[in-house]
Short mmCIF file of C-alpha atoms in Angstrom, two decimals:
data_model
loop_
_atom_site.label_atom_id
_atom_site.label_comp_id
_atom_site.label_asym_id
_atom_site.label_seq_id
_atom_site.Cartn_x
_atom_site.Cartn_y
_atom_site.Cartn_z
CA MET A 1 169.12 14.53 -154.98
CA ALA A 2 170.71 14.41 -151.54
CA ARG A 3 169.76 16.59 -148.61
CA PHE A 4 172.82 18.22 -147.02
CA VAL A 5 173.58 18.56 -143.32
CA PHE A 6 176.58 20.81 -142.58
CA ILE A 7 178.14 20.21 -139.16
CA THR A 8 180.23 22.99 -137.61
CA GLY A 9 181.78 23.56 -134.20
CA GLY A 10 182.27 26.52 -131.90
CA VAL A 11 183.68 27.63 -128.53
CA VAL A 12 186.42 24.95 -128.33
CA SER A 13 187.82 22.16 -130.51
CA SER A 14 187.46 18.42 -129.80
CA LEU A 15 183.74 18.68 -128.95
CA GLY A 16 182.99 15.50 -130.88
CA LYS A 17 181.76 16.76 -134.26
CA GLY A 18 182.99 13.59 -135.95
CA LEU A 19 181.29 11.32 -133.44
CA THR A 20 178.04 13.32 -133.59
CA SER A 21 178.09 13.21 -137.40
CA ALA A 22 178.71 9.45 -137.34
CA ALA A 23 175.93 8.86 -134.80
CA LEU A 24 173.51 10.97 -136.85
CA GLY A 25 174.43 8.96 -139.95
CA ALA A 26 173.68 5.74 -138.07
CA LEU A 27 170.30 7.08 -136.89
CA LEU A 28 169.29 8.17 -140.39
CA GLN A 29 170.23 4.70 -141.65
CA ALA A 30 168.09 3.19 -138.88
CA ARG A 31 165.15 5.08 -140.40
CA GLY A 32 165.82 3.59 -143.83
CA PHE A 33 167.78 6.43 -145.45
CA THR A 34 171.10 6.11 -147.29
CA VAL A 35 173.94 8.34 -146.10
CA ARG A 36 177.47 9.43 -146.93
CA LEU A 37 179.73 11.42 -144.61
CA ARG A 38 182.38 13.89 -145.66
CA LYS A 39 185.11 15.82 -143.81
CA LEU A 40 186.35 19.27 -144.90
CA ASP A 41 189.56 20.19 -143.05
CA PRO A 42 190.96 23.75 -143.08
CA TYR A 43 194.66 22.85 -142.58
CA LEU A 44 197.09 23.41 -145.47
CA ASN A 45 198.56 19.90 -145.59
CA VAL A 46 197.31 18.24 -148.77
CA ASP A 47 196.28 15.29 -146.56
CA PRO A 48 197.26 14.01 -143.09
CA GLY A 49 199.63 11.41 -144.59
CA THR A 50 202.84 13.28 -143.74
CA MET A 51 201.70 14.45 -140.27
CA SER A 52 203.06 12.87 -137.10
CA PRO A 53 200.42 10.94 -135.14
CA PHE A 54 201.25 13.28 -132.24
CA GLU A 55 199.95 16.17 -134.38
CA HIS A 56 196.70 14.76 -135.67
CA GLY A 57 196.15 11.23 -134.40
CA GLU A 58 196.07 8.24 -136.71
CA VAL A 59 195.80 8.39 -140.48
CA PHE A 60 192.75 6.52 -141.72
CA VAL A 61 193.16 4.82 -145.12
CA THR A 62 190.30 4.22 -147.56
CA ASP A 63 189.87 1.34 -150.00
CA ASP A 64 190.83 3.62 -152.88
CA GLY A 65 194.09 4.62 -151.22
CA ALA A 66 193.41 8.04 -149.68
CA GLU A 67 195.15 9.02 -146.43
CA THR A 68 192.44 10.80 -144.47
CA ASP A 69 191.37 12.25 -141.14
CA LEU A 70 190.61 9.80 -138.31
CA ASP A 71 186.97 11.02 -138.25
CA LEU A 72 186.42 8.95 -141.40
CA GLY A 73 187.12 5.94 -139.21
CA HIS A 74 184.20 6.96 -136.97
CA TYR A 75 182.02 7.41 -140.06
CA GLU A 76 182.77 3.88 -141.28
CA ARG A 77 182.49 2.25 -137.86
CA PHE A 78 179.04 3.74 -137.24
CA THR A 79 177.49 3.45 -140.70
CA GLY A 80 179.38 0.62 -142.40
CA VAL A 81 179.64 2.82 -145.52
CA ALA A 82 183.13 2.49 -146.99
CA ALA A 83 184.74 5.94 -147.21
CA ARG A 84 186.26 7.17 -150.47
CA SER A 85 189.03 9.58 -151.36
CA THR A 86 186.33 12.15 -152.18
CA ASP A 87 185.06 12.05 -148.58
CA SER A 88 188.05 13.94 -147.15
CA VAL A 89 189.50 17.19 -148.40
CA SER A 90 191.78 19.84 -146.90
CA SER A 91 192.49 23.47 -147.75
CA GLY A 92 195.82 22.21 -149.08
CA ARG A 93 194.09 19.91 -151.57
CA ILE A 94 191.62 22.64 -152.59
CA TYR A 95 194.31 25.29 -153.15
CA SER A 96 196.51 22.73 -154.94
CA ASN A 97 193.64 21.90 -157.34
CA VAL A 98 192.94 25.60 -157.97
CA LEU A 99 196.61 26.34 -158.68
CA GLU A 100 196.93 23.35 -161.02
CA LYS A 101 193.92 24.63 -162.98
CA GLU A 102 195.42 28.13 -163.10
CA ARG A 103 198.72 26.76 -164.46
CA ARG A 104 196.84 24.79 -167.13
CA GLY A 105 194.98 27.94 -168.16
CA ASP A 106 191.56 26.59 -167.19
CA TYR A 107 190.46 29.99 -165.85
CA LEU A 108 191.04 31.75 -169.18
CA GLY A 109 193.28 34.48 -167.84
CA LYS A 110 191.07 35.54 -164.92
CA THR A 111 192.51 36.82 -161.63
CA ILE A 112 192.31 33.88 -159.20
CA GLN A 113 190.66 34.74 -155.88
CA VAL A 114 189.26 32.99 -152.82
CA ILE A 115 185.80 34.04 -153.99
CA PRO A 116 184.75 32.63 -156.41
CA HIS A 117 187.54 30.23 -157.40
CA VAL A 118 188.42 28.58 -154.07
CA THR A 119 184.81 28.54 -152.87
CA ASN A 120 183.66 27.07 -156.20
CA GLU A 121 186.22 24.28 -155.84
CA ILE A 122 184.92 23.52 -152.33
CA LYS A 123 181.30 23.52 -153.57
CA ASP A 124 182.21 21.13 -156.39
CA TRP A 125 183.83 18.82 -153.85
CA ILE A 126 180.78 18.92 -151.54
CA ALA A 127 178.48 17.91 -154.42
CA ILE A 128 180.48 14.82 -155.56
CA GLY A 129 178.21 11.77 -155.49
CA GLU A 130 175.15 13.69 -154.29
CA ASP A 131 172.84 11.67 -156.56
CA GLU A 132 173.85 8.40 -154.82
CA VAL A 133 172.40 8.98 -151.33
CA ASP A 134 169.47 10.49 -149.43
CA PHE A 135 171.64 12.46 -146.99
CA MET A 136 175.11 13.94 -147.32
CA LEU A 137 176.63 14.88 -143.94
CA CYS A 138 179.53 17.33 -144.28
CA GLU A 139 181.65 18.13 -141.24
CA ILE A 140 183.80 21.29 -141.26
CA GLY A 141 186.99 20.86 -139.20
CA GLY A 142 188.14 23.40 -136.63
CA THR A 143 185.90 26.01 -135.00
CA VAL A 144 183.97 29.00 -136.28
CA GLY A 145 186.22 32.07 -136.16
CA ASP A 146 189.36 30.23 -137.32
CA ILE A 147 190.82 32.31 -140.15
CA GLU A 148 191.71 29.25 -142.25
CA GLY A 149 188.12 27.97 -142.03
CA LEU A 150 186.52 31.06 -143.58
CA PRO A 151 186.59 29.83 -147.22
CA PHE A 152 184.72 26.67 -146.14
CA PHE A 153 182.09 28.61 -144.21
CA GLU A 154 181.63 30.96 -147.15
CA ALA A 155 181.37 27.98 -149.52
CA ILE A 156 178.61 26.30 -147.49
CA ARG A 157 176.78 29.65 -147.24
CA GLN A 158 176.83 29.98 -151.04
CA PHE A 159 175.98 26.30 -151.52
CA SER A 160 172.92 26.56 -149.25
CA GLN A 161 171.72 29.70 -151.06
CA GLU A 162 172.10 28.15 -154.49
CA ARG A 163 170.14 25.01 -153.63
CA PRO A 164 166.35 24.78 -153.54
CA ARG A 165 164.84 25.87 -150.23
CA GLY A 166 164.84 23.05 -147.67
CA GLU A 167 167.71 21.08 -149.19
CA CYS A 168 170.44 22.18 -146.73
CA ILE A 169 170.53 22.62 -142.96
CA LEU A 170 173.28 23.67 -140.54
CA MET A 171 174.01 21.86 -137.27
CA HIS A 172 176.33 23.64 -134.83
CA LEU A 173 178.11 22.03 -131.85
CA THR A 174 179.02 24.19 -128.87
CA LEU A 175 180.10 23.83 -125.26
CA LEU A 176 178.08 24.83 -122.20
CA PRO A 177 180.77 25.29 -119.52
CA TYR A 178 179.85 24.71 -115.88
CA LEU A 179 181.10 27.21 -113.29
CA ALA A 180 181.38 25.35 -110.00
CA ALA A 181 181.76 28.59 -108.01
CA SER A 182 178.32 29.82 -109.05
CA GLY A 183 176.81 26.38 -109.70
CA GLU A 184 175.68 27.45 -113.17
CA LEU A 185 175.84 26.32 -116.77
CA LYS A 186 176.86 29.31 -118.88
CA THR A 187 175.14 29.85 -122.23
CA LYS A 188 177.06 32.97 -123.26
CA PRO A 189 179.89 31.11 -125.12
CA THR A 190 177.22 29.37 -127.21
CA GLN A 191 175.48 32.70 -127.90
CA HIS A 192 178.79 34.24 -129.02
CA SER A 193 179.60 31.25 -131.22
CA VAL A 194 176.23 31.53 -132.98
CA LYS A 195 176.72 35.30 -133.26
CA GLU A 196 180.05 34.62 -135.00
CA LEU A 197 178.32 32.24 -137.42
CA ARG A 198 175.53 34.73 -138.16
CA SER A 199 178.07 37.46 -138.86
CA ILE A 200 179.31 35.40 -141.84
CA GLY A 201 175.79 34.69 -143.10
CA LEU A 202 175.10 31.31 -141.48
CA GLN A 203 172.16 30.58 -139.18
CA PRO A 204 172.14 27.22 -137.37
CA ASP A 205 168.99 25.13 -137.65
CA ILE A 206 170.07 22.76 -134.86
CA LEU A 207 172.31 23.37 -131.86
CA VAL A 208 174.04 20.43 -130.18
CA CYS A 209 175.28 21.53 -126.76
CA ARG A 210 178.00 19.54 -125.03
CA SER A 211 177.70 19.58 -121.25
CA GLU A 212 178.95 17.63 -118.24
CA HIS A 213 175.75 18.52 -116.37
CA GLU A 214 172.09 18.18 -117.26
CA ILE A 215 170.80 21.21 -119.17
CA PRO A 216 167.69 22.60 -117.42
CA GLU A 217 164.67 23.36 -119.59
CA LYS A 218 165.01 27.06 -118.65
CA GLU A 219 168.52 27.14 -120.16
CA ARG A 220 167.38 25.35 -123.32
CA GLN A 221 164.64 27.95 -123.77
CA LYS A 222 167.17 30.74 -123.23
CA ILE A 223 169.56 29.27 -125.84
CA ALA A 224 166.70 28.89 -128.31
CA LEU A 225 165.60 32.50 -127.77
CA PHE A 226 169.02 34.14 -128.07
CA CYS A 227 170.34 31.88 -130.83
CA ASN A 228 167.19 32.00 -132.97
CA VAL A 229 166.53 28.25 -133.10
CA ARG A 230 163.44 26.24 -132.14
CA PRO A 231 163.49 24.93 -128.52
CA ASP A 232 163.18 21.30 -129.69
CA SER A 233 166.24 21.87 -131.91
CA VAL A 234 168.49 22.57 -128.90
CA ILE A 235 169.92 19.08 -128.38
CA PRO A 236 171.89 18.20 -125.23
CA ALA A 237 175.04 16.08 -125.65
CA TYR A 238 176.24 14.55 -122.41
CA ASP A 239 179.45 12.64 -121.73
CA LEU A 240 179.15 8.89 -122.35
CA LYS A 241 181.00 5.84 -121.02
CA SER A 242 181.45 4.53 -124.56
CA ILE A 243 181.25 6.18 -127.98
CA TYR A 244 178.93 3.33 -129.07
CA GLU A 245 176.25 4.67 -126.75
CA ALA A 246 176.06 7.82 -128.93
CA PRO A 247 173.38 6.70 -131.45
CA MET A 248 170.92 5.62 -128.74
CA ALA A 249 171.76 8.64 -126.55
CA TYR A 250 171.20 11.10 -129.42
CA HIS A 251 167.99 9.30 -130.42
CA LYS A 252 166.62 9.63 -126.88
CA VAL A 253 167.18 13.43 -126.89
CA GLY A 254 165.66 13.77 -130.37
CA LEU A 255 168.58 14.59 -132.68
CA ASP A 256 167.38 12.51 -135.63
CA GLN A 257 163.82 13.80 -135.22
CA ALA A 258 165.08 17.40 -135.12
CA VAL A 259 166.99 16.84 -138.38
CA LEU A 260 163.96 15.31 -140.12
CA ASP A 261 161.76 18.14 -138.82
CA ALA A 262 164.24 20.71 -140.16
CA PHE A 263 163.86 19.09 -143.61
CA ASP A 264 160.08 18.92 -143.13
CA ILE A 265 160.08 15.13 -143.61
CA SER A 266 156.76 14.07 -142.18
CA PRO A 267 155.64 11.54 -141.27
CA ALA A 268 159.17 10.38 -140.43
CA PRO A 269 159.91 6.66 -140.94
CA LYS A 270 160.11 4.77 -137.64
CA PRO A 271 163.68 3.79 -136.67
CA ASN A 272 164.90 0.20 -136.37
CA LEU A 273 167.51 0.45 -133.60
CA ASN A 274 168.06 -3.30 -133.01
CA ARG A 275 171.65 -3.08 -134.24
CA TRP A 276 172.54 -0.47 -131.61
CA ILE A 277 170.54 -2.17 -128.86
CA ASP A 278 172.64 -5.31 -129.50
CA VAL A 279 175.89 -3.28 -129.55
CA GLU A 280 175.05 -1.70 -126.16
CA ASP A 281 174.04 -5.08 -124.75
CA ARG A 282 177.37 -6.66 -125.73
CA LEU A 283 179.23 -3.62 -124.43
CA HIS A 284 177.60 -3.51 -121.02
CA HIS A 285 177.06 -7.21 -120.32
CA ALA A 286 180.55 -8.63 -120.72
CA GLU A 287 181.15 -12.03 -119.14
CA GLY A 288 184.82 -11.50 -118.31
CA GLU A 289 187.88 -9.37 -119.01
CA VAL A 290 191.12 -9.83 -120.95
CA ARG A 291 194.22 -7.65 -120.78
CA VAL A 292 195.99 -6.80 -124.03
CA ALA A 293 199.38 -5.06 -124.11
CA ILE A 294 199.83 -2.69 -127.06
CA VAL A 295 203.57 -2.22 -127.48
CA GLY A 296 204.05 0.89 -129.62
CA LYS A 297 205.91 4.16 -129.99
CA TYR A 298 203.09 6.73 -129.99
CA THR A 299 201.67 5.60 -126.65
CA GLN A 300 201.37 9.13 -125.18
CA LEU A 301 198.51 9.85 -127.58
CA GLU A 302 195.85 7.14 -127.77
CA ASP A 303 194.34 8.74 -130.90
CA ALA A 304 197.50 7.57 -132.70
CA TYR A 305 196.11 4.02 -132.50
CA LYS A 306 192.39 4.90 -132.54
CA SER A 307 191.25 2.21 -134.97
CA ILE A 308 193.26 -0.49 -133.17
CA ALA A 309 191.72 0.40 -129.81
CA GLU A 310 188.23 0.32 -131.35
CA ALA A 311 188.86 -2.95 -133.21
CA LEU A 312 189.91 -4.57 -129.92
CA THR A 313 186.68 -3.32 -128.35
CA HIS A 314 184.78 -4.89 -131.27
CA GLY A 315 186.68 -8.15 -130.77
CA GLY A 316 185.60 -8.04 -127.13
CA MET A 317 181.96 -7.55 -128.16
CA ALA A 318 182.18 -10.60 -130.44
CA ASN A 319 183.37 -12.69 -127.47
CA ARG A 320 181.28 -10.93 -124.79
CA VAL A 321 184.38 -9.90 -122.85
CA LYS A 322 185.75 -6.50 -121.89
CA VAL A 323 189.13 -5.83 -123.48
CA LYS A 324 191.40 -3.81 -121.24
CA SER A 325 193.98 -2.34 -123.61
CA GLU A 326 197.11 -1.01 -121.96
CA TRP A 327 199.77 0.98 -123.77
CA ILE A 328 203.44 0.20 -123.24
CA ASP A 329 206.24 2.31 -124.74
CA ALA A 330 208.39 -0.02 -126.86
CA GLU A 331 211.54 1.93 -125.93
CA ILE A 332 211.33 0.59 -122.35
CA PHE A 333 212.18 -2.90 -123.66
CA GLU A 334 215.38 -1.58 -125.22
CA ARG A 335 216.65 -0.92 -121.69
CA GLU A 336 214.82 -3.51 -119.60
CA ASP A 337 213.68 -7.12 -119.70
CA PRO A 338 210.12 -7.22 -121.14
CA ALA A 339 209.06 -10.19 -118.99
CA PRO A 340 208.02 -8.26 -115.83
CA TYR A 341 205.98 -5.87 -117.99
CA LEU A 342 204.27 -8.48 -120.19
CA GLU A 343 203.66 -11.44 -117.85
CA GLY A 344 200.24 -10.22 -116.67
CA TYR A 345 198.74 -9.95 -120.17
CA GLN A 346 196.71 -12.50 -122.09
CA ALA A 347 197.73 -11.10 -125.50
CA ILE A 348 200.28 -8.75 -127.09
CA LEU A 349 199.68 -6.47 -130.07
CA VAL A 350 202.46 -4.61 -131.88
CA PRO A 351 201.01 -1.94 -134.20
CA GLY A 352 202.45 -0.13 -137.20
CA GLY A 353 204.75 2.86 -137.11
CA PHE A 354 207.51 4.63 -138.97
CA GLY A 355 211.20 5.06 -138.13
CA GLU A 356 213.70 3.08 -136.06
CA ARG A 357 212.86 4.47 -132.61
CA GLY A 358 211.39 1.75 -130.42
CA THR A 359 211.82 -1.07 -132.95
CA GLU A 360 214.32 -3.12 -130.91
CA GLY A 361 211.73 -3.06 -128.11
CA LYS A 362 209.05 -4.31 -130.50
CA ILE A 363 211.37 -7.14 -131.59
CA ARG A 364 211.82 -8.17 -127.95
CA ALA A 365 208.04 -8.08 -127.43
CA ALA A 366 207.59 -10.43 -130.43
CA GLN A 367 210.27 -12.74 -129.02
CA PHE A 368 208.55 -12.83 -125.62
CA ALA A 369 205.20 -13.69 -127.25
CA ARG A 370 206.76 -16.44 -129.37
CA GLU A 371 208.73 -18.05 -126.55
CA HIS A 372 206.02 -17.78 -123.89
CA LYS A 373 203.17 -18.86 -126.23
CA VAL A 374 201.23 -15.62 -125.64
CA PRO A 375 198.76 -14.69 -128.43
CA TYR A 376 200.46 -12.10 -130.66
CA LEU A 377 199.09 -9.86 -133.42
CA GLY A 378 201.67 -7.87 -135.38
CA ILE A 379 200.29 -5.21 -137.73
CA CYS A 380 202.44 -3.74 -140.54
CA LEU A 381 205.71 -2.87 -138.74
CA GLY A 382 204.60 -5.33 -136.04
CA MET A 383 204.73 -8.15 -138.61
CA GLN A 384 208.10 -6.98 -139.90
CA MET A 385 209.54 -6.95 -136.38
CA ALA A 386 208.30 -10.53 -135.80
CA VAL A 387 210.03 -11.63 -139.02
CA ILE A 388 213.27 -9.86 -138.06
CA GLU A 389 213.13 -11.49 -134.60
CA ALA A 390 212.76 -14.95 -136.17
CA ALA A 391 215.52 -14.26 -138.71
CA ARG A 392 217.95 -13.18 -135.97
CA ASN A 393 217.17 -15.74 -133.29
CA LEU A 394 216.19 -18.81 -135.31
CA ALA A 395 217.31 -18.54 -138.95
CA GLY A 396 220.88 -17.41 -138.22
CA VAL A 397 220.62 -14.00 -139.90
CA LYS A 398 222.30 -12.20 -136.98
CA ARG A 399 222.29 -8.74 -138.59
CA ALA A 400 218.70 -8.96 -139.80
CA GLY A 401 216.95 -5.60 -139.92
CA SER A 402 215.04 -3.21 -142.15
CA GLU A 403 216.30 -1.07 -145.00
CA GLU A 404 214.07 1.66 -143.52
CA PHE A 405 216.40 2.03 -140.53
CA ASP A 406 219.52 2.15 -142.71
CA HIS A 407 217.92 4.84 -144.90
CA GLU A 408 217.04 6.83 -141.78
CA ALA A 409 220.57 6.53 -140.32
CA GLY A 410 222.31 7.11 -143.66
CA GLU A 411 224.56 4.05 -143.27
CA LYS A 412 224.32 0.32 -143.93
CA ARG A 413 224.12 -1.61 -140.65
CA PHE A 414 221.60 -4.40 -141.29
CA GLU A 415 221.01 -7.29 -143.63
CA PRO A 416 217.69 -6.13 -145.14
CA VAL A 417 215.14 -8.86 -144.36
CA VAL A 418 212.70 -5.95 -144.85
CA TYR A 419 213.41 -3.89 -147.97
CA HIS A 420 212.12 -0.74 -149.68
CA LEU A 421 209.29 -1.74 -151.98
CA LYS A 422 210.20 -0.43 -155.44
CA GLU A 423 207.37 -1.89 -157.50
CA TRP A 424 204.08 -3.69 -157.06
CA VAL A 425 200.95 -4.50 -159.03
CA GLN A 426 197.84 -2.39 -158.47
CA GLY A 427 194.90 -3.70 -160.48
CA ASN A 428 196.28 -4.14 -163.99
CA GLN A 429 199.09 -1.63 -163.57
CA LYS A 430 202.63 -1.81 -162.26
CA VAL A 431 203.49 0.92 -159.72
CA GLN A 432 207.13 1.98 -159.30
CA ARG A 433 208.72 3.98 -156.47
CA LYS A 434 212.17 5.29 -155.54
CA VAL A 435 213.55 6.03 -152.05
CA SER A 436 214.02 9.67 -153.13
CA ASP A 437 210.33 10.13 -154.03
CA ASP A 438 208.25 12.68 -152.11
CA LYS A 439 206.87 11.23 -148.88
CA GLY A 440 203.23 12.23 -149.38
CA GLY A 441 200.94 9.65 -151.01
CA THR A 442 203.79 7.44 -152.33
CA MET A 443 203.28 4.37 -150.17
CA ARG A 444 201.44 1.20 -151.08
CA LEU A 445 198.03 2.56 -150.12
CA GLY A 446 194.49 1.21 -150.12
CA ALA A 447 192.85 -2.18 -150.62
CA TYR A 448 194.81 -5.06 -152.19
CA ASP A 449 193.91 -8.72 -152.70
CA ALA A 450 195.72 -11.53 -150.91
CA SER A 451 195.66 -15.31 -151.35
CA LEU A 452 195.61 -17.45 -148.21
CA LYS A 453 197.20 -20.87 -147.78
CA ALA A 454 194.69 -23.70 -147.43
CA GLY A 455 194.76 -25.22 -143.94
CA SER A 456 196.42 -22.18 -142.36
CA LYS A 457 195.11 -20.50 -139.23
CA VAL A 458 194.22 -17.32 -141.15
CA ALA A 459 192.28 -19.28 -143.78
CA GLU A 460 190.28 -20.82 -140.94
CA ILE A 461 189.71 -17.41 -139.31
CA TYR A 462 188.58 -15.70 -142.52
CA GLY A 463 186.68 -18.75 -143.77
CA ASN A 464 188.03 -17.91 -147.22
CA LEU A 465 191.16 -18.26 -149.35
CA ALA A 466 190.81 -14.84 -151.02
CA ILE A 467 190.66 -11.59 -149.04
CA ASP A 468 191.26 -7.88 -149.60
CA GLU A 469 192.67 -5.55 -146.94
CA ARG A 470 193.94 -1.97 -146.69
CA HIS A 471 197.64 -1.16 -146.79
CA ARG A 472 199.82 1.77 -145.79
CA HIS A 473 203.54 1.03 -146.02
CA ARG A 474 206.60 1.45 -148.21
CA TYR A 475 208.73 -1.41 -146.82
CA GLU A 476 208.07 -5.12 -147.30
CA VAL A 477 209.39 -8.48 -146.03
CA ASP A 478 211.86 -9.92 -148.59
CA ILE A 479 210.56 -13.20 -150.05
CA LYS A 480 214.10 -14.56 -150.43
CA TYR A 481 214.20 -15.33 -146.69
CA ARG A 482 211.01 -17.37 -146.85
CA GLU A 483 212.64 -20.80 -147.15
CA ALA A 484 214.99 -20.25 -144.21
CA LEU A 485 212.15 -19.00 -142.02
CA GLU A 486 209.70 -21.74 -143.03
CA LYS A 487 212.31 -24.34 -142.03
CA GLN A 488 212.00 -22.90 -138.52
CA GLY A 489 208.19 -23.24 -138.54
CA MET A 490 207.12 -19.77 -139.68
CA CYS A 491 204.40 -20.16 -142.31
CA PHE A 492 203.93 -17.53 -145.03
CA SER A 493 200.18 -18.08 -145.01
CA GLY A 494 199.10 -15.05 -147.06
CA MET A 495 200.69 -13.76 -150.26
CA SER A 496 199.87 -11.19 -152.94
CA PRO A 497 198.12 -12.87 -155.91
CA ASP A 498 201.37 -12.81 -157.93
CA GLY A 499 203.18 -14.60 -155.07
CA ARG A 500 205.83 -11.89 -154.69
CA LEU A 501 204.76 -9.97 -151.58
CA PRO A 502 204.25 -11.61 -148.16
CA GLU A 503 200.96 -10.47 -146.63
CA ILE A 504 200.63 -12.75 -143.58
CA VAL A 505 203.00 -14.89 -141.48
CA GLU A 506 202.09 -17.23 -138.62
CA TRP A 507 203.85 -19.67 -136.30
CA GLN A 508 202.41 -23.14 -136.74
CA ASP A 509 203.50 -24.45 -133.31
CA HIS A 510 202.03 -21.47 -131.44
CA PRO A 511 198.48 -21.13 -130.06
CA TRP A 512 197.97 -17.79 -131.89
CA PHE A 513 200.83 -15.82 -133.48
CA ILE A 514 199.96 -13.89 -136.63
CA GLY A 515 201.66 -10.98 -138.38
CA VAL A 516 199.90 -9.06 -141.16
CA GLN A 517 201.38 -6.47 -143.52
CA PHE A 518 198.00 -4.71 -143.88
CA HIS A 519 195.79 -2.86 -141.38
CA PRO A 520 192.78 -5.04 -140.49
CA GLU A 521 191.66 -2.57 -137.81
CA LEU A 522 190.50 -0.14 -140.52
CA LYS A 523 187.64 -2.44 -141.55
CA SER A 524 186.33 -3.40 -138.12
CA LYS A 525 182.91 -2.23 -136.91
CA PRO A 526 181.03 -2.72 -133.62
CA PHE A 527 178.24 -4.62 -135.38
CA SER A 528 180.71 -6.49 -137.64
CA PRO A 529 184.03 -7.09 -135.81
CA HIS A 530 187.02 -7.89 -138.02
CA PRO A 531 187.58 -11.68 -137.99
CA LEU A 532 191.27 -11.32 -137.02
CA PHE A 533 190.47 -9.15 -134.01
CA ALA A 534 187.52 -11.33 -133.01
CA ASP A 535 189.72 -14.46 -133.05
CA PHE A 536 192.67 -12.67 -131.41
CA VAL A 537 190.44 -11.72 -128.46
CA ARG A 538 189.02 -15.27 -128.42
CA ALA A 539 192.61 -16.58 -128.08
CA ALA A 540 193.24 -14.07 -125.27
CA LYS A 541 190.04 -15.28 -123.57
CA GLU A 542 191.30 -18.89 -123.80
CA MET A 543 194.63 -17.75 -122.35
CA SER A 544 192.86 -16.11 -119.40
CA ARG A 545 191.12 -19.40 -118.60
CA LEU A 546 194.45 -21.26 -118.56
CA VAL A 547 196.05 -18.90 -116.03
#
């Protein structure tokens, strides 16, 4: 049976619970243990799928089609363990499940209450797949004291009590603020956060203390004394230049050892940290720099494109170059010539997105990349914009556009080169959708197979003619325009196995111009960069040598 580590946060949000959980998972793997990471979010949305990226950052998609919190991206990038739909749950999902059961009569006429019905549902969710791994790491979103988080805290209290002694521990992240006026780190917020936890029946076994300054031994002893934890279980967490330094940094301050000690695992297996030594080496010993322009619509919040930024970093590691990603608001190109903005870059990436805002700017970015032979990677909407650009400027479809924009505006203005996907094949089943369907969870979501064209650039990059990649979209390039576009040199180099849905397009007379309907960034890892990103950065590196 698995051992459980519950990770909570206090004092302020955004302390890095997800990153700490991911780094701990990587360190436990380095010692030979199997791990799975899980996120419990207190918000009432059923999942983050309908939230704006400005609200919650990007939506991370799993192979089995769940729209989840971006922390699951960290979990995958650090451990290589593919997340599942059962690894992310919100209060909304929990309450929805409880209410469905009540309507079916599963509770046999009982009065439905937070305790025990909601907490039982949370405990059931926590335990899914526990017999598959050595360690289950469960992160609770938000901070202790949040009213919406109370059912989760109560559930983990009950869960820990019901399990055999020594099977569950609690790790709590807090902030040690530095007061410049007095030149002191203040421990009182941490003490109050732990006091809040203890008032609801939870006692931390390990404290991870975020700080911009070194924590003196005297302060660590004070925290241990007042928070009732062992001194060697007060773990400092300092700011890092890169998130990929986290596993080695946490190992050096003893986080993994503290966890194993808390479970009384002795002697602890020695860690093999070669993977992370290599990652740090590639990160810090780059042999050059390339500049990549990301032309998008959510550029004010970098978390909106978290996986893309990380996948570019991984591509840089594969080529031993530093990738300098710079964000450009696509709407600028609707008013101004893109050339002065894009001329200094060795590559252009146009990511996914929803809605018409900024799309004409993305089309102009694709045109600039095509005409000036600049490496271009279009992802999801970025591929669709490249196809629309080619249809308008080369194939004579002057009013080419997407049905998505007509649906949004409520009037027909475009010839739909990109149409609303009404049916597709998922496994052995046919899935059907209508425009009027609910927004949540109705897209083409999760991993799908694609067949690549022999001799194409993508077949060479993947080294295979059969791939599977993760999708998140409800609009698709219309296959009926394929012949007209291929006459102009655009190759439909990846298709769904039934040949009906375009997955990849590329320009044959271009050094590197590829559009993909899926999201390759979701599968990239620092120790295993996605082949498309690795080759995209390689092309950018070649471009930098030509300048």
